[in-house]
PDB file of C-alpha atoms and ligand atoms in Angstrom:
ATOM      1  CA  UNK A   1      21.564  34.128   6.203  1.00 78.00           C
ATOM      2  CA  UNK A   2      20.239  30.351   5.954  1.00 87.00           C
ATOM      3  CA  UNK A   3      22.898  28.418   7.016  1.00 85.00           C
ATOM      4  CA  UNK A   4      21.351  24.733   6.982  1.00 90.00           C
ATOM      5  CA  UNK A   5      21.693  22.608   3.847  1.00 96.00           C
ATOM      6  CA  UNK A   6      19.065  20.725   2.023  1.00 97.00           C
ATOM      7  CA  UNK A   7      17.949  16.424   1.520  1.00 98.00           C
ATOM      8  CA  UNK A   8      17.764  15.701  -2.241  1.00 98.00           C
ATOM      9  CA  UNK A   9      15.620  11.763  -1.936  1.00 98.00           C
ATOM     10  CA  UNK A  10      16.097   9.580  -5.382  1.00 98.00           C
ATOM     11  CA  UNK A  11      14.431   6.529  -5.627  1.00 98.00           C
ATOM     12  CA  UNK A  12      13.493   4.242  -7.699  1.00 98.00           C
ATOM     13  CA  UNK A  13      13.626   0.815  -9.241  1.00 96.00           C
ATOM     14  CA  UNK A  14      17.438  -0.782  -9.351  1.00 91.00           C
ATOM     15  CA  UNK A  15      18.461  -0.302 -13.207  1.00 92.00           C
ATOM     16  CA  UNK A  16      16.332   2.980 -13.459  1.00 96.00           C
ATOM     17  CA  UNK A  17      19.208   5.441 -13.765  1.00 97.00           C
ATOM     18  CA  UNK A  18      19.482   6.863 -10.133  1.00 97.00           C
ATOM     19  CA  UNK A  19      23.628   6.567  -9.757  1.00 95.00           C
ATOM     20  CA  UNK A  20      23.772   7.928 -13.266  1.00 97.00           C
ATOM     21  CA  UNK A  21      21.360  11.188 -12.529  1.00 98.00           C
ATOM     22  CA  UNK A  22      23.346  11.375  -8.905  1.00 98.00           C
ATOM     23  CA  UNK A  23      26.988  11.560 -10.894  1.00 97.00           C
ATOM     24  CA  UNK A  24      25.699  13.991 -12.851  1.00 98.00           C
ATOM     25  CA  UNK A  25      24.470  16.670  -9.441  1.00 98.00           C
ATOM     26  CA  UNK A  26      27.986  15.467  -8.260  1.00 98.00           C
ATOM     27  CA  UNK A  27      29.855  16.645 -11.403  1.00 98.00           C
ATOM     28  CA  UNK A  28      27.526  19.694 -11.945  1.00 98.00           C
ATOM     29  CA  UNK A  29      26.649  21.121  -9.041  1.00 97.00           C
ATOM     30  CA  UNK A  30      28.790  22.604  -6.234  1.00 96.00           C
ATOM     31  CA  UNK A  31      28.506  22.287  -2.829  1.00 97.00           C
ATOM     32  CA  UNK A  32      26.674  18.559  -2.847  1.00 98.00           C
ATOM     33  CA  UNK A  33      27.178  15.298  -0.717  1.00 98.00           C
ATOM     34  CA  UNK A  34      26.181  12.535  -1.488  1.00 98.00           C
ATOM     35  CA  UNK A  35      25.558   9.970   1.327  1.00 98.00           C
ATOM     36  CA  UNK A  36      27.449   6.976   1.055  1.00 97.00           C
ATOM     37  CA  UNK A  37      25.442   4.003   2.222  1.00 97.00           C
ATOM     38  CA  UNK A  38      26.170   0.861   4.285  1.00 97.00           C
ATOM     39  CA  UNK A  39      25.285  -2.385   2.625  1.00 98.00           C
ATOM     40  CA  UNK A  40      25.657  -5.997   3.427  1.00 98.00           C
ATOM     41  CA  UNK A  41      25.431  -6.632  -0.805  1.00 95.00           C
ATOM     42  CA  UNK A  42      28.340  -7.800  -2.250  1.00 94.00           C
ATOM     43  CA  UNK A  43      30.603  -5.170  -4.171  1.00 94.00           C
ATOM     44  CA  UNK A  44      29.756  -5.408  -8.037  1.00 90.00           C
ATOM     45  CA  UNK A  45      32.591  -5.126 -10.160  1.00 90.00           C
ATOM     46  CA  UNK A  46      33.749  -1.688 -10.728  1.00 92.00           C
ATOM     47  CA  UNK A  47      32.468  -0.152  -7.130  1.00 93.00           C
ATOM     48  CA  UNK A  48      34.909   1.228  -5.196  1.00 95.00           C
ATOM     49  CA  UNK A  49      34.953   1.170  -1.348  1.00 97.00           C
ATOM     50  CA  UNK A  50      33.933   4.190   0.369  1.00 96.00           C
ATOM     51  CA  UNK A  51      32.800   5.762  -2.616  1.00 94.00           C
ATOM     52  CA  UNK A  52      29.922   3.683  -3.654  1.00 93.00           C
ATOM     53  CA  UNK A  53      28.673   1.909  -0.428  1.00 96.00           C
ATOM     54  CA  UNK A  54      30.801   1.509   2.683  1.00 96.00           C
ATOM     55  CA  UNK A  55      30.507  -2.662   2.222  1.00 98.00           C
ATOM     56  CA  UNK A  56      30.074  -4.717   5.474  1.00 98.00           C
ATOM     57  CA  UNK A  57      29.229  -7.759   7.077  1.00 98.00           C
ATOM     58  CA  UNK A  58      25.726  -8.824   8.485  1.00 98.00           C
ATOM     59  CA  UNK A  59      26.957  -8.510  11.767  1.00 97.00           C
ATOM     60  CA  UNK A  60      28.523  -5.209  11.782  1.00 97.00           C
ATOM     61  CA  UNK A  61      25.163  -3.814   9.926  1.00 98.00           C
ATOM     62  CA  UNK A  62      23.281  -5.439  12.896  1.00 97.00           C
ATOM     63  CA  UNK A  63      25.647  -3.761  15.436  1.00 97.00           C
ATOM     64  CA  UNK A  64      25.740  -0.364  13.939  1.00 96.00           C
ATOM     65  CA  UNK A  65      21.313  -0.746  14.444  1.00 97.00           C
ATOM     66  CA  UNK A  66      21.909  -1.699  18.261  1.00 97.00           C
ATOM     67  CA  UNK A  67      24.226   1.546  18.425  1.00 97.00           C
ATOM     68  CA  UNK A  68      21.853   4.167  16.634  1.00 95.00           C
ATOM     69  CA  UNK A  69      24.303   4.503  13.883  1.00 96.00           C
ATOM     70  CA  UNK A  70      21.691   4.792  11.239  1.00 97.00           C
ATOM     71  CA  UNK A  71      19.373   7.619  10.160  1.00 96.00           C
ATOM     72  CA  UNK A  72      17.486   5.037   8.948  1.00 97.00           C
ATOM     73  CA  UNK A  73      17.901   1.323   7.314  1.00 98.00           C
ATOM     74  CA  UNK A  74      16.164  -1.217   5.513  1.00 97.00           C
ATOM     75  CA  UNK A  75      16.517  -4.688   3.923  1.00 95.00           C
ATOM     76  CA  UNK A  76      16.241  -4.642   0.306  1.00 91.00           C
ATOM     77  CA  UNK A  77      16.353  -7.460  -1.880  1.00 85.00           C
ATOM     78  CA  UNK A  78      17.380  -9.580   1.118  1.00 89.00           C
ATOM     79  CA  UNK A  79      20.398  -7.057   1.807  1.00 96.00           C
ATOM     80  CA  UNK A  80      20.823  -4.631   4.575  1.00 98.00           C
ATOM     81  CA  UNK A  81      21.523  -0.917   3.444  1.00 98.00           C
ATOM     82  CA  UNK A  82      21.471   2.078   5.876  1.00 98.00           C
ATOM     83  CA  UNK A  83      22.529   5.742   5.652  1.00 97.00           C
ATOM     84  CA  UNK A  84      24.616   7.033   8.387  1.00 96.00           C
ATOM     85  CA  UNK A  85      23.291   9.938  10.316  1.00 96.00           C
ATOM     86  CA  UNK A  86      26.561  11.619  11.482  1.00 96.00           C
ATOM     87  CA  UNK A  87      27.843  12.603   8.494  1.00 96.00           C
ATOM     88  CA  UNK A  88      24.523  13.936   6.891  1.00 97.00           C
ATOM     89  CA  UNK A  89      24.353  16.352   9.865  1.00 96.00           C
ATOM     90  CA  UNK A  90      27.598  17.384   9.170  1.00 97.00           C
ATOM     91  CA  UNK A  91      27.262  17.746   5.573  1.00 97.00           C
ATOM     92  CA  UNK A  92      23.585  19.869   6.485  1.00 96.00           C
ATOM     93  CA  UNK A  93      25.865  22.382   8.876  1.00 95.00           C
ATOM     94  CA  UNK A  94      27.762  23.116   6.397  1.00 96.00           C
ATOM     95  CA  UNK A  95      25.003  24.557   3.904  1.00 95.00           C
ATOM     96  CA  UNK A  96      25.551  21.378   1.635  1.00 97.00           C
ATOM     97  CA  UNK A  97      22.329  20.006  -0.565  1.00 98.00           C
ATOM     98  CA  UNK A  98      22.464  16.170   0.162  1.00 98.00           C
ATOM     99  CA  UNK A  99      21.647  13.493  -2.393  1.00 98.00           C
ATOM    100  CA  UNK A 100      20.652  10.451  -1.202  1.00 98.00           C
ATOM    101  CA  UNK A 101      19.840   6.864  -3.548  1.00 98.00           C
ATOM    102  CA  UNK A 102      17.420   5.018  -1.017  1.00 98.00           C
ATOM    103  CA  UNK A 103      14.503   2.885  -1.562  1.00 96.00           C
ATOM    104  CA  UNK A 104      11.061   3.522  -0.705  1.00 97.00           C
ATOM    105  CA  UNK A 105      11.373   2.477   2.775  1.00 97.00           C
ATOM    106  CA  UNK A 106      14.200   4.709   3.749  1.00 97.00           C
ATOM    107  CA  UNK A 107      11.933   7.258   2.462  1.00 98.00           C
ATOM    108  CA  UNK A 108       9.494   6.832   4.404  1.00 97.00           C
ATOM    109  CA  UNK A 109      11.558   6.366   7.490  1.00 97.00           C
ATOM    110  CA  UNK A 110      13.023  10.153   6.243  1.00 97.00           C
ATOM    111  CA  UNK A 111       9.469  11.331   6.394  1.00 97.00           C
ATOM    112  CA  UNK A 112       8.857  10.713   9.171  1.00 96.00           C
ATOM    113  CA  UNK A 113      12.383  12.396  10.862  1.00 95.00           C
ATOM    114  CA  UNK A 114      13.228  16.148  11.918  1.00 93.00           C
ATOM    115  CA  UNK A 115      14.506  16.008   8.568  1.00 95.00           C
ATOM    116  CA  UNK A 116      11.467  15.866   6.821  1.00 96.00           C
ATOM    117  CA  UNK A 117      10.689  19.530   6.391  1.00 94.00           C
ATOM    118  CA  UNK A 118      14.344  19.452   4.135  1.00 96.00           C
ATOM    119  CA  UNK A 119      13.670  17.081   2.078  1.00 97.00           C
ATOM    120  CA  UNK A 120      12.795  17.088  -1.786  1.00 98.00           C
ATOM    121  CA  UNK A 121      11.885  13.360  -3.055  1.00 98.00           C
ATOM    122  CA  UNK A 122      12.206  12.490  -6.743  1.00 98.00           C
ATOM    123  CA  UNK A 123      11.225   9.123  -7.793  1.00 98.00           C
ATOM    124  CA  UNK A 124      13.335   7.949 -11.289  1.00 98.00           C
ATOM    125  CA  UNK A 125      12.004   4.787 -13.364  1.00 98.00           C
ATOM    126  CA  UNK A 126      11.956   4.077 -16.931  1.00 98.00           C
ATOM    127  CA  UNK A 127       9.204   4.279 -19.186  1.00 98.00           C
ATOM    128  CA  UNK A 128       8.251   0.562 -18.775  1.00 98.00           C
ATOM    129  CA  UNK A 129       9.349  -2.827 -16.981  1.00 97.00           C
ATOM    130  CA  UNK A 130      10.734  -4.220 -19.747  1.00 96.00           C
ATOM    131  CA  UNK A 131      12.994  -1.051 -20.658  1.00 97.00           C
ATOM    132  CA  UNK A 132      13.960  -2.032 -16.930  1.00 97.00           C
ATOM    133  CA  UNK A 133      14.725  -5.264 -17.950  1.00 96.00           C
ATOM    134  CA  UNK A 134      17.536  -4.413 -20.499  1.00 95.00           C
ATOM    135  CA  UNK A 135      19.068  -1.709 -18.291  1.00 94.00           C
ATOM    136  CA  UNK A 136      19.847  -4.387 -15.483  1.00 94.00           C
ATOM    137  CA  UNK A 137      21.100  -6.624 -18.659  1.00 94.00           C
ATOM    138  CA  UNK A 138      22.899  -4.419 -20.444  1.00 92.00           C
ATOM    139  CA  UNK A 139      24.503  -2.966 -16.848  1.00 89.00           C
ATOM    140  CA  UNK A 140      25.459  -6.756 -16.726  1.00 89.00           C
ATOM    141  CA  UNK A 141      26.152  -6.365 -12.983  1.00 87.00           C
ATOM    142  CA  UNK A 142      23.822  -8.710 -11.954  1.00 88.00           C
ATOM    143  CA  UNK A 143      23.099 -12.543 -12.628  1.00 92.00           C
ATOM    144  CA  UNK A 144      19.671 -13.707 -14.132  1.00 94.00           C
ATOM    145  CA  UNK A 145      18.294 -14.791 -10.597  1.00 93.00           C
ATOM    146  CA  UNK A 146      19.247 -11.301  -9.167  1.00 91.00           C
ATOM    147  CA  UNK A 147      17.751  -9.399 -12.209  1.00 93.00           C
ATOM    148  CA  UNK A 148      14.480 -11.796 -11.702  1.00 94.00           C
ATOM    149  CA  UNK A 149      14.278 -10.460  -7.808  1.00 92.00           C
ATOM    150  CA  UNK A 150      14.894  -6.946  -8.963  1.00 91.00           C
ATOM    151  CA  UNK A 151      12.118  -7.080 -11.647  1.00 95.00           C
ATOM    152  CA  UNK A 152       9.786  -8.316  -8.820  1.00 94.00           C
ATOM    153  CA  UNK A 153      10.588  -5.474  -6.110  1.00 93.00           C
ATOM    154  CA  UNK A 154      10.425  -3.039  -9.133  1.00 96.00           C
ATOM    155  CA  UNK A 155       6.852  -3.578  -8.977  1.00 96.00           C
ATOM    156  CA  UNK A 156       6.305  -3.550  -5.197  1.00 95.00           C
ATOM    157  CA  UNK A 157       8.422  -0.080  -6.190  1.00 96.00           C
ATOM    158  CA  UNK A 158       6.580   1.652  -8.188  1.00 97.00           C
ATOM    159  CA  UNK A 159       3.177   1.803  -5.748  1.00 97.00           C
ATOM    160  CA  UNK A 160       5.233   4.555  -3.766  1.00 97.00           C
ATOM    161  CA  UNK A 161       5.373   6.369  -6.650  1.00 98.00           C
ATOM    162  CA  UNK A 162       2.857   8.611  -6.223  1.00 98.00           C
ATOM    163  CA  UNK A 163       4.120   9.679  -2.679  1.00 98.00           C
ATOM    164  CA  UNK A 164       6.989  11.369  -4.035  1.00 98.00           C
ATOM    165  CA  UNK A 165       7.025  15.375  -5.011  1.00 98.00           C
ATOM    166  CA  UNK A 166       8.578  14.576  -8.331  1.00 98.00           C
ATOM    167  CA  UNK A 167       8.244  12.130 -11.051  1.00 98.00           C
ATOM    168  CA  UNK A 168      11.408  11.698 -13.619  1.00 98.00           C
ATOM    169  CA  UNK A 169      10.901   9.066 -16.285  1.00 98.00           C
ATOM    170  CA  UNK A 170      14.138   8.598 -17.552  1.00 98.00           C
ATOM    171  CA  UNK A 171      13.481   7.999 -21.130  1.00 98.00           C
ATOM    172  CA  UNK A 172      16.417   9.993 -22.927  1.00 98.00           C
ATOM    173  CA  UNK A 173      19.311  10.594 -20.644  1.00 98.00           C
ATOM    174  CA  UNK A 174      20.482  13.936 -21.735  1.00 98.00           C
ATOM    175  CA  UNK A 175      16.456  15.547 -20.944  1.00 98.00           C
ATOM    176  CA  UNK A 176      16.763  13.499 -17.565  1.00 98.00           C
ATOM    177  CA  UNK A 177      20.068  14.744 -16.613  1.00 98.00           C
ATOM    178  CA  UNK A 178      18.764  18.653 -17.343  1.00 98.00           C
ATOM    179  CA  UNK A 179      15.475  17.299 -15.206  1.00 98.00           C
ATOM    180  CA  UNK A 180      17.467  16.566 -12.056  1.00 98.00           C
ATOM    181  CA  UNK A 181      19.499  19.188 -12.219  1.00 98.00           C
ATOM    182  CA  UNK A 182      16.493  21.775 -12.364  1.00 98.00           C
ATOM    183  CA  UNK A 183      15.233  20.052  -9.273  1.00 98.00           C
ATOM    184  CA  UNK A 184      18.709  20.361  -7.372  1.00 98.00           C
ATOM    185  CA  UNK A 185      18.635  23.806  -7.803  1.00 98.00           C
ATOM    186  CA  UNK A 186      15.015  23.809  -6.809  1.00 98.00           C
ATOM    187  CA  UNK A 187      15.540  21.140  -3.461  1.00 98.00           C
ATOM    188  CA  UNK A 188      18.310  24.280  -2.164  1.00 97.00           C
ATOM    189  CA  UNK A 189      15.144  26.616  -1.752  1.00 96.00           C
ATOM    190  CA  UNK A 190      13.466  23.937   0.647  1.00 96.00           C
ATOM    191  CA  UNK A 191      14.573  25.414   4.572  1.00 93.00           C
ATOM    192  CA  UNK A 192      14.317  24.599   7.715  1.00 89.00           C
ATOM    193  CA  UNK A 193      11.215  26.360   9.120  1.00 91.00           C
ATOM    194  CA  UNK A 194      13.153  27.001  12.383  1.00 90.00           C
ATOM    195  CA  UNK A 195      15.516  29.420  10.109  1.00 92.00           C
ATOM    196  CA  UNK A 196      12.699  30.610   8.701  1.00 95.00           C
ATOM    197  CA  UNK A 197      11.469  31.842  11.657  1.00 95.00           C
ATOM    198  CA  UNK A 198      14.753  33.502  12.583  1.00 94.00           C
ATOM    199  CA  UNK A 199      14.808  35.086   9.077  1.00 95.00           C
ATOM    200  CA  UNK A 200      11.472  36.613   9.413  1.00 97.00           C
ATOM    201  CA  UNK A 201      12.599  38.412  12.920  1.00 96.00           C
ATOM    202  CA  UNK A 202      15.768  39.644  11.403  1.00 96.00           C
ATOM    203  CA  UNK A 203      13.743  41.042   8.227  1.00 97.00           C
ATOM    204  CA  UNK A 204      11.004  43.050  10.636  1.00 97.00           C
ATOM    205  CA  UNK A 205      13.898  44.826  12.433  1.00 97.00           C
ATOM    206  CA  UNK A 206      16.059  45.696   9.265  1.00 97.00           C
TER     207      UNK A 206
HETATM  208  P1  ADP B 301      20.349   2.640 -10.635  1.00 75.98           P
HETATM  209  O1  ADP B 301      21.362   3.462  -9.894  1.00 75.98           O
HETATM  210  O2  ADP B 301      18.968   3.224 -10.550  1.00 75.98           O
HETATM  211  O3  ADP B 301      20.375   1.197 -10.231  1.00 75.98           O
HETATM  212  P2  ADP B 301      22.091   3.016 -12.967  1.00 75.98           P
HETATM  213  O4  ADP B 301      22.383   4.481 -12.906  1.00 75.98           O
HETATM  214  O5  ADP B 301      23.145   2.062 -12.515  1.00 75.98           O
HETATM  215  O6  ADP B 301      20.708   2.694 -12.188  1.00 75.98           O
HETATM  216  O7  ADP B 301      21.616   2.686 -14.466  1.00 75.98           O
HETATM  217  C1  ADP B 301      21.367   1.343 -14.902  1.00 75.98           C
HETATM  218  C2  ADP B 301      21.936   1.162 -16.309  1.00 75.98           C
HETATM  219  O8  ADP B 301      21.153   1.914 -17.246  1.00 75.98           O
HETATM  220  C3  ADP B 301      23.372   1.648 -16.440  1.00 75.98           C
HETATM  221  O9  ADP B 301      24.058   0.757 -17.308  1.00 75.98           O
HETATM  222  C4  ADP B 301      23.222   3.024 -17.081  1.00 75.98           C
HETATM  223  O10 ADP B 301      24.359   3.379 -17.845  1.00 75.98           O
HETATM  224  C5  ADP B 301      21.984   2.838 -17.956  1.00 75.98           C
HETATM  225  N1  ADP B 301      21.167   4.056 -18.172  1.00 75.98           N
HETATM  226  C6  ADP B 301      20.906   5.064 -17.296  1.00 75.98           C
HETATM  227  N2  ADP B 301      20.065   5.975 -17.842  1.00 75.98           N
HETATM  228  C7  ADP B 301      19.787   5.541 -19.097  1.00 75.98           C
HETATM  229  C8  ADP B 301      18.971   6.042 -20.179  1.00 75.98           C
HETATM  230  N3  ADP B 301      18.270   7.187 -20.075  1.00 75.98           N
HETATM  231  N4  ADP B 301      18.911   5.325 -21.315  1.00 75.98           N
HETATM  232  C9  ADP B 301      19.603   4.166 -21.433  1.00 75.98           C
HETATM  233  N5  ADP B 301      20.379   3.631 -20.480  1.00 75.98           N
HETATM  234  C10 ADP B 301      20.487   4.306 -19.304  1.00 75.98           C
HETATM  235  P1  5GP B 302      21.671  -1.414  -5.399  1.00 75.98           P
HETATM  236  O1  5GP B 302      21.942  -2.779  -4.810  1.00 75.98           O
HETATM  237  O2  5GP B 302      21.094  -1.501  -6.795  1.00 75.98           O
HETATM  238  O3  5GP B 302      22.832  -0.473  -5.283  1.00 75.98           O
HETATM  239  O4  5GP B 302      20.515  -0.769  -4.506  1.00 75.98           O
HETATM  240  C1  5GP B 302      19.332  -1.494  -4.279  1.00 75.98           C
HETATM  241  C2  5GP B 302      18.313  -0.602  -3.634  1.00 75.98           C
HETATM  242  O5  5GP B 302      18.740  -0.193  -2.335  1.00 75.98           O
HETATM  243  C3  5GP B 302      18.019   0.700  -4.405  1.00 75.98           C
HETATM  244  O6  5GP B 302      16.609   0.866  -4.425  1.00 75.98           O
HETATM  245  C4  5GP B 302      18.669   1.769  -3.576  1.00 75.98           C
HETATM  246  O7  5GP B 302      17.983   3.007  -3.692  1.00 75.98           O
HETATM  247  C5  5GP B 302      18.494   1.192  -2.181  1.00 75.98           C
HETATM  248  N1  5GP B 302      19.429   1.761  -1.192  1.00 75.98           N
HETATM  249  C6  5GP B 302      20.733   2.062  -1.352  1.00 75.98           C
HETATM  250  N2  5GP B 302      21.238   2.582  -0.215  1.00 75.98           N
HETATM  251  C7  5GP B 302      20.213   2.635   0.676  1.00 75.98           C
HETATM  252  C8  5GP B 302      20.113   3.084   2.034  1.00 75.98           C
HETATM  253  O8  5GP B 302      21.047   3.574   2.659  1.00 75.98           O
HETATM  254  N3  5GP B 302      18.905   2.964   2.616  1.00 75.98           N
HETATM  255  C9  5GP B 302      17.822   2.436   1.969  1.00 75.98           C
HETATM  256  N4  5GP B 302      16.675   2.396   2.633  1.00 75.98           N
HETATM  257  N5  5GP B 302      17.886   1.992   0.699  1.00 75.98           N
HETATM  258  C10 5GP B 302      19.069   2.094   0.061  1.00 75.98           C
END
């Protein structure tokens, strides 16, 4: 009957837990996508190509802008990222909930799309900054200088809070893994009002 899919948002500070809560949707849930950004940041050790990021060059990001590749795009931390609209249309088509890991901006940019109406937004941090702190150490993807920057946008971060429809502090991971998956069931049931329109004519005449 609905045939369109659904936008799961996670954001969050960098260290909070948002690839680990994603994995999780990916290994639990069926019928997800999760949309693979483009980034200008270099690969960390352990990300794979393609499955993590799609990793490019400044100038190709700033090519794939002048073309209209991007749903939207930002520059984080001094690095470009971007989500690719094709494929998320293609994933919505085909009834698929779609998780994306984008920072505040991108979320706003979302907002403000036709997609808007499909999207459920869940902002993940950790109980304080300096919990924050020794996640990005312990992750030990990331030097001192980078953790310092990360620490810094963290803040600028967390005043968006409030503008998202969920709130997960990921304290223990095994309560915030059953969190997000209550809310991927829940982010299915958001529609697009145009099919809901179309579903309330077929249920007056049947
Ligand atoms: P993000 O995607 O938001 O940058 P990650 O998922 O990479 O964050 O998590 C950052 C680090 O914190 C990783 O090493 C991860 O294993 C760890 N982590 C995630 N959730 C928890 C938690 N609830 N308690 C302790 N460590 C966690
Ligand atoms: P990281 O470098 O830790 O993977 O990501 C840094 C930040 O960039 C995170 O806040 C993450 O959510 C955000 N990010 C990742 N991909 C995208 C994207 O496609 N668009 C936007 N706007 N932000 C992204």
């Amino acid at each position: 009957m609905f045939k369109k899919g659904s936008l799961l948002i996670l954001s969050g500070p960098s260290g909070a837990g948002k690839s680990t809560l994603i994995q999780t949707v990916l290994e639990k849930e069926e019928n997800v996508y999760f949309s693979i950004s483009t980034t200008t940041r270099p690969k960390r050790p352990g990300e794979v190509e393609g499955k993590d990021y799609y990793f490019v060059s400044k100038e190709e990001f700033e090519k794939d802008i002048e073309e209209g590749m991007f749903l939207e795009w930002a520059n984080v931390h001094g690095n470009y990222y971007g989500t690719s609209l094709r494929p998320v249309l293609k994933a919505l088509d085909e009834g698929k909930l779609v998780l994306f890991d984008i920072d505040v901006q991108g979320f706003e940019s979302i907002k403000r799309s036709d997609l808007a109406p499909l999207a459920t937004s869940v902002f993940v941090t950790t109980p304080s900054m300096s919990e924050l702190e020794h996640r990005l150490q312990m992750r030990g993807t990331d030097t001192p200088e980078t953790i310092a920057k990360r620490l810094q946008n963290a803040i600028e971060e967390m005043a968006y809070m409030k503008e998202y429809d969920f709130i997960l502090i990921n304290s223990e991971l095994s309560r915030s893994k059953e969190q997000i998956l209550a809310v991927a069931k829940a982010a299915r049931l958001k529609r697009d009002p145009k099919e809901v329109e179309e579903f309330v004519g077929y249920w007056k005449t049947h």
